[in-house]
Tab-separated table of C-alpha atoms in Angstrom:
chain	number	residue	atom	x	y	z
A	1	MET	CA	95.547	76.935	75.044
A	2	GLU	CA	96.422	79.435	72.272
A	3	SER	CA	93.128	80.382	71.884
A	4	TYR	CA	93.002	81.659	75.479
A	5	MET	CA	96.010	83.437	74.664
A	6	PHE	CA	95.024	84.944	71.617
A	7	ASP	CA	91.593	86.193	73.346
A	8	LYS	CA	94.034	87.665	76.184
A	9	MET	CA	96.291	89.267	73.367
A	10	LYS	CA	92.850	91.295	71.830
A	11	GLN	CA	92.913	92.837	75.345
A	12	LEU	CA	96.150	94.146	75.394
A	13	PRO	CA	96.303	97.986	75.154
A	14	PHE	CA	98.152	98.259	71.901
A	15	LEU	CA	95.966	95.640	69.829
A	16	GLN	CA	92.355	96.974	71.143
A	17	GLY	CA	90.090	98.400	68.746
A	18	MET	CA	91.325	96.311	65.764
A	19	SER	CA	88.848	94.527	63.620
A	20	VAL	CA	89.112	90.774	63.058
A	21	ALA	CA	90.691	91.231	59.814
A	22	GLU	CA	93.364	93.744	60.975
A	23	PHE	CA	93.953	91.549	64.422
A	24	ASP	CA	94.961	88.204	61.518
A	25	SER	CA	97.039	90.267	59.889
A	26	ILE	CA	99.364	91.199	62.377
A	27	LEU	CA	99.181	87.663	63.954
A	28	LYS	CA	100.904	86.576	60.461
A	29	PHE	CA	104.077	88.099	60.751
A	30	MET	CA	103.880	88.857	64.727
A	31	LYS	CA	106.524	86.677	66.899
A	32	LEU	CA	104.519	84.785	69.635
A	33	ASP	CA	106.839	84.513	72.939
A	34	PHE	CA	104.596	83.057	75.366
A	35	LYS	CA	106.577	81.892	78.995
A	36	THR	CA	105.272	80.198	81.784
A	37	TYR	CA	106.397	80.833	85.273
A	38	ASN	CA	106.067	78.915	88.513
A	39	GLU	CA	105.411	80.400	92.047
A	40	GLY	CA	108.318	82.205	92.971
A	41	ASP	CA	109.987	83.227	89.686
A	42	CYS	CA	110.779	86.597	88.753
A	43	ILE	CA	109.950	88.045	85.737
A	44	VAL	CA	112.575	90.898	85.573
A	45	HIS	CA	114.364	92.482	88.347
A	46	GLN	CA	114.506	95.862	89.421
A	47	GLY	CA	117.302	97.883	87.274
A	48	ASP	CA	117.304	95.316	84.343
A	49	LYS	CA	117.289	96.904	81.115
A	50	ALA	CA	113.836	97.605	79.815
A	51	ASP	CA	114.346	96.089	76.312
A	52	ASN	CA	110.976	94.345	75.936
A	53	LEU	CA	107.232	94.601	76.249
A	54	ILE	CA	105.985	92.292	78.660
A	55	TYR	CA	102.563	91.849	79.481
A	56	VAL	CA	101.329	89.540	82.243
A	57	ILE	CA	98.579	87.085	80.809
A	58	ASP	CA	97.583	85.342	84.364
A	59	GLY	CA	98.622	84.628	87.578
A	60	LYS	CA	99.071	86.795	90.807
A	61	PHE	CA	102.261	88.604	90.923
A	62	GLU	CA	104.109	91.085	92.890
A	63	ALA	CA	105.669	94.473	91.798
A	64	GLU	CA	108.248	95.422	94.384
A	65	HIS	CA	110.454	98.905	94.413
A	66	GLN	CA	113.643	99.170	96.451
A	67	ASP	CA	114.593	102.483	97.399
A	68	MET	CA	117.861	103.539	96.527
A	69	LEU	CA	118.989	103.847	100.219
A	70	ASN	CA	117.263	100.567	101.286
A	71	SER	CA	115.302	102.655	103.714
A	72	PHE	CA	112.097	101.525	102.677
A	73	ALA	CA	110.728	98.962	100.329
A	74	ILE	CA	106.819	99.164	99.039
A	75	SER	CA	105.065	96.214	96.864
A	76	GLU	CA	102.115	95.684	95.342
A	77	ILE	CA	100.321	92.786	94.692
A	78	SER	CA	97.740	92.037	91.915
A	79	THR	CA	95.832	89.547	89.740
A	80	ALA	CA	95.082	92.133	87.096
A	81	SER	CA	95.288	90.987	83.779
A	82	PRO	CA	96.624	91.551	81.146
A	83	TYR	CA	99.230	93.797	82.757
A	84	LEU	CA	101.589	95.800	80.850
A	85	ILE	CA	104.704	96.023	82.663
A	86	GLU	CA	106.416	99.556	82.640
A	87	PRO	CA	106.132	100.434	78.842
A	88	HIS	CA	107.394	103.854	79.226
A	89	ASN	CA	110.923	102.888	80.768
A	90	LEU	CA	110.879	101.067	77.460
A	91	PHE	CA	111.670	104.558	75.522
A	92	SER	CA	113.128	106.461	78.647
A	93	ILE	CA	116.554	107.603	78.732
A	94	GLN	CA	117.668	104.950	81.172
A	95	ARG	CA	115.578	102.460	79.827
A	96	ARG	CA	115.693	100.355	83.287
A	97	TYR	CA	112.661	98.704	85.109
A	98	ASP	CA	111.775	100.511	88.594
A	99	ARG	CA	110.529	97.495	90.183
A	100	THR	CA	111.391	93.725	90.407
A	101	TYR	CA	108.155	91.465	88.996
A	102	SER	CA	107.712	88.081	90.668
A	103	PHE	CA	104.989	85.315	90.314
A	104	LEU	CA	103.135	84.814	93.644
A	105	THR	CA	101.528	81.856	91.843
A	106	ARG	CA	102.131	80.290	88.478
A	107	GLY	CA	101.586	82.532	85.894
A	108	SER	CA	102.085	83.475	82.463
A	109	THR	CA	103.692	86.212	80.489
A	110	PHE	CA	103.687	87.419	76.567
A	111	THR	CA	106.528	89.438	75.360
A	112	ILE	CA	107.387	91.619	72.417
A	113	SER	CA	110.818	93.178	71.757
A	114	LYS	CA	111.433	96.476	71.460
A	115	GLU	CA	113.222	96.317	67.923
A	116	PHE	CA	110.145	94.092	66.482
A	117	PHE	CA	107.828	95.896	68.339
A	118	THR	CA	109.126	99.640	66.623
A	119	SER	CA	110.141	97.951	63.204
A	120	ARG	CA	107.223	96.304	62.574
A	121	LEU	CA	104.044	97.215	64.586
A	122	LEU	CA	104.463	100.529	64.981
A	123	ASP	CA	103.801	100.853	61.298
A	124	HIS	CA	100.274	100.281	62.192
A	125	LYS	CA	98.596	103.474	62.542
A	126	LEU	CA	96.151	102.004	65.351
A	127	ILE	CA	98.972	100.685	67.441
A	128	ARG	CA	100.715	103.882	67.430
A	129	SER	CA	97.734	105.488	68.459
A	130	ASN	CA	97.296	103.510	71.253
A	131	LEU	CA	100.814	103.486	72.165
A	132	ILE	CA	100.834	107.507	72.260
A	133	ASN	CA	97.432	107.305	74.446
A	134	HIS	CA	98.871	104.612	76.630
A	135	LEU	CA	101.514	106.882	77.068
A	136	CYS	CA	100.133	110.025	78.133
A	137	ASN	CA	97.711	108.005	80.450
A	138	GLU	CA	100.749	107.391	82.317
A	139	LEU	CA	102.390	110.171	82.531
A	140	SER	CA	98.953	111.641	83.735
A	141	LYS	CA	98.920	109.245	86.572
A	142	MET	CA	102.728	110.074	87.515
A	143	GLN	CA	101.538	114.131	87.578
A	144	SER	CA	98.493	113.300	89.584
A	145	ARG	CA	100.590	111.141	92.239
A	146	VAL	CA	103.216	113.784	92.586
A	147	ARG	CA	101.498	116.242	94.591
A	148	PHE	CA	103.081	115.983	98.110
A	149	SER	CA	102.838	118.875	99.967
A	150	LEU	CA	104.526	119.910	103.071
A	151	SER	CA	101.732	122.299	103.921
A	152	ALA	CA	98.908	119.429	103.834
A	153	ASP	CA	98.184	117.851	107.242
A	154	ILE	CA	99.954	114.490	108.701
A	155	GLU	CA	97.323	112.505	107.199
A	156	GLN	CA	97.523	113.513	103.884
A	157	ARG	CA	101.092	113.525	103.369
A	158	ILE	CA	101.731	110.214	104.272
A	159	ALA	CA	98.804	108.997	102.188
A	160	ASP	CA	100.189	111.453	99.555
A	161	PHE	CA	103.794	109.331	100.119
A	162	ILE	CA	102.136	106.302	99.770
A	163	ARG	CA	100.242	107.041	96.642
A	164	SER	CA	103.549	108.321	94.977
A	165	TYR	CA	104.802	104.818	94.847
A	166	THR	CA	101.988	102.704	93.636
A	167	THR	CA	101.170	102.378	90.090
A	168	MET	CA	98.284	99.870	90.482
A	169	LYS	CA	94.641	99.532	90.710
A	170	ASN	CA	92.918	97.631	93.013
A	171	ALA	CA	96.257	96.195	94.296
A	172	GLU	CA	97.014	95.351	97.712
A	173	THR	CA	100.137	97.550	98.726
A	174	HIS	CA	102.766	96.189	101.621
A	175	LEU	CA	105.324	98.945	102.622
A	176	HIS	CA	108.606	97.656	104.559
A	177	ILE	CA	109.288	100.861	106.757
A	178	SER	CA	110.253	102.232	110.049
A	179	MET	CA	108.209	104.630	111.847
A	180	ASP	CA	111.316	106.746	112.111
A	181	THR	CA	112.152	106.285	108.302
A	182	LEU	CA	108.134	107.374	107.458
A	183	ALA	CA	108.604	110.205	109.885
A	184	CYS	CA	111.598	111.446	108.570
A	185	LEU	CA	110.411	111.357	104.872
A	186	THR	CA	106.749	113.277	105.610
A	187	ASP	CA	108.804	115.900	107.738
A	188	GLU	CA	107.096	114.557	110.909
A	189	THR	CA	107.562	113.356	114.619
A	190	ARG	CA	107.725	109.349	115.102
A	191	LEU	CA	105.021	109.941	117.941
A	192	ASN	CA	102.820	111.714	115.359
A	193	VAL	CA	103.268	109.170	112.741
A	194	SER	CA	102.586	105.804	115.050
A	195	LYS	CA	99.164	108.045	116.015
A	196	VAL	CA	98.156	107.923	112.210
A	197	LEU	CA	99.122	104.816	111.760
A	198	ASN	CA	97.289	103.423	114.513
A	199	LYS	CA	94.420	105.427	114.164
A	200	TRP	CA	93.988	103.990	110.382
A	201	ASN	CA	95.083	100.496	111.752
A	202	ASP	CA	91.536	100.958	113.788
A	203	GLN	CA	89.441	102.424	111.238
A	204	GLY	CA	90.216	99.019	108.919
A	205	ILE	CA	92.240	101.507	106.561
A	206	ILE	CA	95.346	99.575	107.033
A	207	ILE	CA	96.809	96.482	108.630
A	208	LEU	CA	99.514	97.349	111.071
A	209	LYS	CA	102.418	94.793	111.401
A	210	ARG	CA	105.711	94.801	112.571
A	211	LEU	CA	108.113	97.156	110.673
A	212	TYR	CA	105.278	97.037	107.789
A	213	PHE	CA	101.985	97.719	106.859
A	214	ILE	CA	99.439	96.686	104.465
A	215	VAL	CA	97.213	98.859	102.496
A	216	PRO	CA	94.008	96.761	101.037
A	217	ASP	CA	92.894	99.260	99.069
A	218	THR	CA	94.945	102.359	98.557
A	219	SER	CA	91.370	104.204	97.454
A	220	LEU	CA	90.286	104.250	101.414
A	221	LEU	CA	93.327	106.643	102.012
A	222	PRO	CA	92.860	110.211	102.632
A	223	LYS	CA	92.201	112.220	99.634
């Protein structure tokens, strides 16, 4: 089991590019905090303090964001691993997780405390470089998503709204929202929103359900 975990660790964003000797030298003082979960177990809740680097090593998991006004909820379901949970919030002002992460199957995580990461691992030049690159890439992704424009047509506005709340590649997205709320948030009429969603449903872009819909692949949304 440890050999499998070490192979996974070598894929982690901050440890990539290391030689065998460098990796072995880090393992000598790294605190290995592996944890296994059962189906339905929560990793972290939205609003919890972000004081650890948490990597999902394996298992199917869900990341759910609940709107502050409880007007909608959006979740992404993925099996991508290793997956690093919101590292940017570890260094943000509020230091709180934006989403609730839960396992839909048995799974496992690897955790590094912020204190250990900043006091020991950041002494390594390559890890510092990997951290900067990772945070810059995440910032670039966020900036590319924040492009909602009321001058765009309705299909583009709805697609941009969905993308503004998604963070994962190749994830299945579930949006629990009423058509009235979606119409309000995109400055459109309920009738026009309904027409778009039914059109997308017919085209296979979404799967329309009662009070929510599923986007199997966000790359199929209008760009």
